[in-house]
CSV table of C-alpha atoms in Angstrom, one decimal:
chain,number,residue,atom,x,y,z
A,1,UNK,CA,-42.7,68.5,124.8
A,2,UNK,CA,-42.5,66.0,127.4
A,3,UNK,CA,-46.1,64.4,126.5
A,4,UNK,CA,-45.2,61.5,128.2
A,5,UNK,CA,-45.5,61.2,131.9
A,6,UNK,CA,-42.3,59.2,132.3
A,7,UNK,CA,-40.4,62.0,130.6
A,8,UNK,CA,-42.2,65.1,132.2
A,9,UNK,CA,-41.8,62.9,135.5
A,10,UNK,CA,-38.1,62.7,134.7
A,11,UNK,CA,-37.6,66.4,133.6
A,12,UNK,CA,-38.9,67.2,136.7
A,13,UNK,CA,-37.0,64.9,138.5
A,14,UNK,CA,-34.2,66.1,136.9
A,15,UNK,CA,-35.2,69.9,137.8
A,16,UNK,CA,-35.0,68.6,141.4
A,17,UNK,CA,-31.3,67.4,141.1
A,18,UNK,CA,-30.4,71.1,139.2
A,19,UNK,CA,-31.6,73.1,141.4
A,20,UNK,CA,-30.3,71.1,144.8
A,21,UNK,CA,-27.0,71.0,142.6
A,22,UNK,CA,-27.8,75.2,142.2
A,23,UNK,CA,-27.9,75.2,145.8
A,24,UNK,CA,-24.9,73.7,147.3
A,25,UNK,CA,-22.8,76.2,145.3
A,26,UNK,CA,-23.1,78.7,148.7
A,27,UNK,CA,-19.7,77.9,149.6
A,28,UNK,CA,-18.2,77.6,146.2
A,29,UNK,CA,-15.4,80.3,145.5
A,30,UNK,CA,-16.9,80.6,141.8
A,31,UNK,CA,-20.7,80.6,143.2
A,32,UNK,CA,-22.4,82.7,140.1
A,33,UNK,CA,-20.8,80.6,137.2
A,34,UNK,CA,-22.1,77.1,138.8
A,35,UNK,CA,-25.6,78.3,140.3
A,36,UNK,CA,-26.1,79.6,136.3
A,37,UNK,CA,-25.3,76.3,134.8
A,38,UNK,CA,-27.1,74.4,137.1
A,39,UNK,CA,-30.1,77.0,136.8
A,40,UNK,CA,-29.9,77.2,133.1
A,41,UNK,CA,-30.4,73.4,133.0
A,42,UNK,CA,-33.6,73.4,135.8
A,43,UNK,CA,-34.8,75.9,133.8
A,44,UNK,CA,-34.5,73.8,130.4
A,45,UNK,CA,-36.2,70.7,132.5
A,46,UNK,CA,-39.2,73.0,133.5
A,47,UNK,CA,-39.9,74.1,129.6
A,48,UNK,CA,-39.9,70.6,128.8
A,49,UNK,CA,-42.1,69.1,131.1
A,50,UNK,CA,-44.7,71.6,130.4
A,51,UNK,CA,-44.1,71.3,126.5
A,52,UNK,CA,-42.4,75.0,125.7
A,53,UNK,CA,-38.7,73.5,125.4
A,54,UNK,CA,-37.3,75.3,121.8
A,55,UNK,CA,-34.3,73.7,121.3
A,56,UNK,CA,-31.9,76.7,121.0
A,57,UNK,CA,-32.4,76.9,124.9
A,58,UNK,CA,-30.6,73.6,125.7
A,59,UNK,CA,-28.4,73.8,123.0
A,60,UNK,CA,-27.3,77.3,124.3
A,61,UNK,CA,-26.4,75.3,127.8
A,62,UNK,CA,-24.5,72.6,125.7
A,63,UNK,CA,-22.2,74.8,124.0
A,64,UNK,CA,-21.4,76.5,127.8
A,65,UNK,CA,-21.4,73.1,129.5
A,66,UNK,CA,-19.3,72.1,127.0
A,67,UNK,CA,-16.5,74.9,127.1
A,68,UNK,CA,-16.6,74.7,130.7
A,69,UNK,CA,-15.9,71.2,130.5
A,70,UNK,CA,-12.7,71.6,128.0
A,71,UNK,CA,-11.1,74.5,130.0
A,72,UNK,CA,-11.5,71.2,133.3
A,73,UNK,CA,-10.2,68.5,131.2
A,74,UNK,CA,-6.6,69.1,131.1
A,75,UNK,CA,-6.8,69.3,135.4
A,76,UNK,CA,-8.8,66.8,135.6
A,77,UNK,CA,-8.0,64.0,133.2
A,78,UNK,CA,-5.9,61.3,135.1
A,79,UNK,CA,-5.2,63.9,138.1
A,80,UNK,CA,-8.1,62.5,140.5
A,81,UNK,CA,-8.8,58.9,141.3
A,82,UNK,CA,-12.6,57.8,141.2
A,83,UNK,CA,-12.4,56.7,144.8
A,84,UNK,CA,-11.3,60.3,145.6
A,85,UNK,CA,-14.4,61.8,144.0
A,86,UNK,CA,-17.0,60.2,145.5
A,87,UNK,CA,-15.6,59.0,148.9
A,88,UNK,CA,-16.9,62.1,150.8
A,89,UNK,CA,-18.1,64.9,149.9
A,90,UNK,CA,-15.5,67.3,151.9
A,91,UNK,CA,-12.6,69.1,149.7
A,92,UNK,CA,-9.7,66.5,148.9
A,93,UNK,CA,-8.0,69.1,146.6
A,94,UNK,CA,-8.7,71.2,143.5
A,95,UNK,CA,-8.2,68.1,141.4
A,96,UNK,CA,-10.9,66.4,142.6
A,97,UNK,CA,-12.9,69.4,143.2
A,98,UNK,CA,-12.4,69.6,139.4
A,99,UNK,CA,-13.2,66.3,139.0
A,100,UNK,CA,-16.8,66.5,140.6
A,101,UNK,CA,-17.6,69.5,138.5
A,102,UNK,CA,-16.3,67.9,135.4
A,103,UNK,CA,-19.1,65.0,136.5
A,104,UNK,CA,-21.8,68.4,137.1
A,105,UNK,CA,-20.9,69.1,133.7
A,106,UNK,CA,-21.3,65.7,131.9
A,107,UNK,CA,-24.4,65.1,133.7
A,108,UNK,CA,-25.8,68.8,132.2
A,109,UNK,CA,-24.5,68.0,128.5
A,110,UNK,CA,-25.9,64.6,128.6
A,111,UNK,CA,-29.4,65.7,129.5
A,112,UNK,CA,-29.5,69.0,127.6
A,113,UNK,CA,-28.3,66.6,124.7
A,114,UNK,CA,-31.8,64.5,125.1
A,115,UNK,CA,-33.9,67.5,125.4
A,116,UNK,CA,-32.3,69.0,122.6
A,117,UNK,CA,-33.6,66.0,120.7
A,118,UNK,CA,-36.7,66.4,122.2
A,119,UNK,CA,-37.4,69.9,121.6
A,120,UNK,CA,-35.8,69.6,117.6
A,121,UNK,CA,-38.9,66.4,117.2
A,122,UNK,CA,-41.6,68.8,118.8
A,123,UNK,CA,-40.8,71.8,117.0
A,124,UNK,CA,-40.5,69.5,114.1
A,125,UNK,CA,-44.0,68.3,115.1
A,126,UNK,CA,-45.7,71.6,115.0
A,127,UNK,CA,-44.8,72.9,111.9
A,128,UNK,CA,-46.1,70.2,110.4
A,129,UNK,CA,-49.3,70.2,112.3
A,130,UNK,CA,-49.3,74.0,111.7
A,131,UNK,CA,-49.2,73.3,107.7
């Protein structure tokens, strides 16, 4: 898929910050739901970088991603302040606790989105090579 080496260098760049993201959940009261997301989308940037990616596999993490998001948005929307979020790292509060995972969220759906893309072009690609 990624044919390119500045997207198979960013899908796995991006496979980095999923599965470091994967990892900090250790202390995480909801562990399992956030290391799946996160591993859902590593595993999405590996396919692609080595040109397997079918697009039902990041769309599948989209529609999740996306859920997730919407049952955060009402706790999150106007609750935490930017400076909050990303002044350290430590627990403020649930809000912005919420807030950061919202951003883990976004981050996933924007990606996924442009693999999605990717993947729909390639498959695209083939079939037509295949004809």
């Amino acid at each position: 898929m990624a044919k390119s080496k500045v997207l198979t260098g960013l899908n796995y760049s991006m496979l980095a910050v999923f599965i470091s993201s994967a990892l900090v959940q250790y202390n995480d009261p909801d562990t399992l739901r956030w290391s799946v997301i996160y591993g859902a989308a590593a595993l999405n940037c590996l396919f692609a970088a080595r040109c397997q990616l079918h697009w039902s596999m990041p769309a599948l993490v989209i529609v999740v991603a996306l859920v997730s998001a919407g049952m955060l948005a009402t706790n999150v929307i106007a609750k935490a302040s930017f400076s909050d979020i990303f002044s350290s790292m430590e627990m403020k509060s649930i809000e912005v606790e919420q807030a950061r995972e919202f951003g883990g969220l976004f981050i996933i759906v924007i990606w996924m989105t442009m693999l999605l893309f990717m993947a729909r072009h390639w498959s695209k690609v083939r079939n037509h090579i295949t004809k």
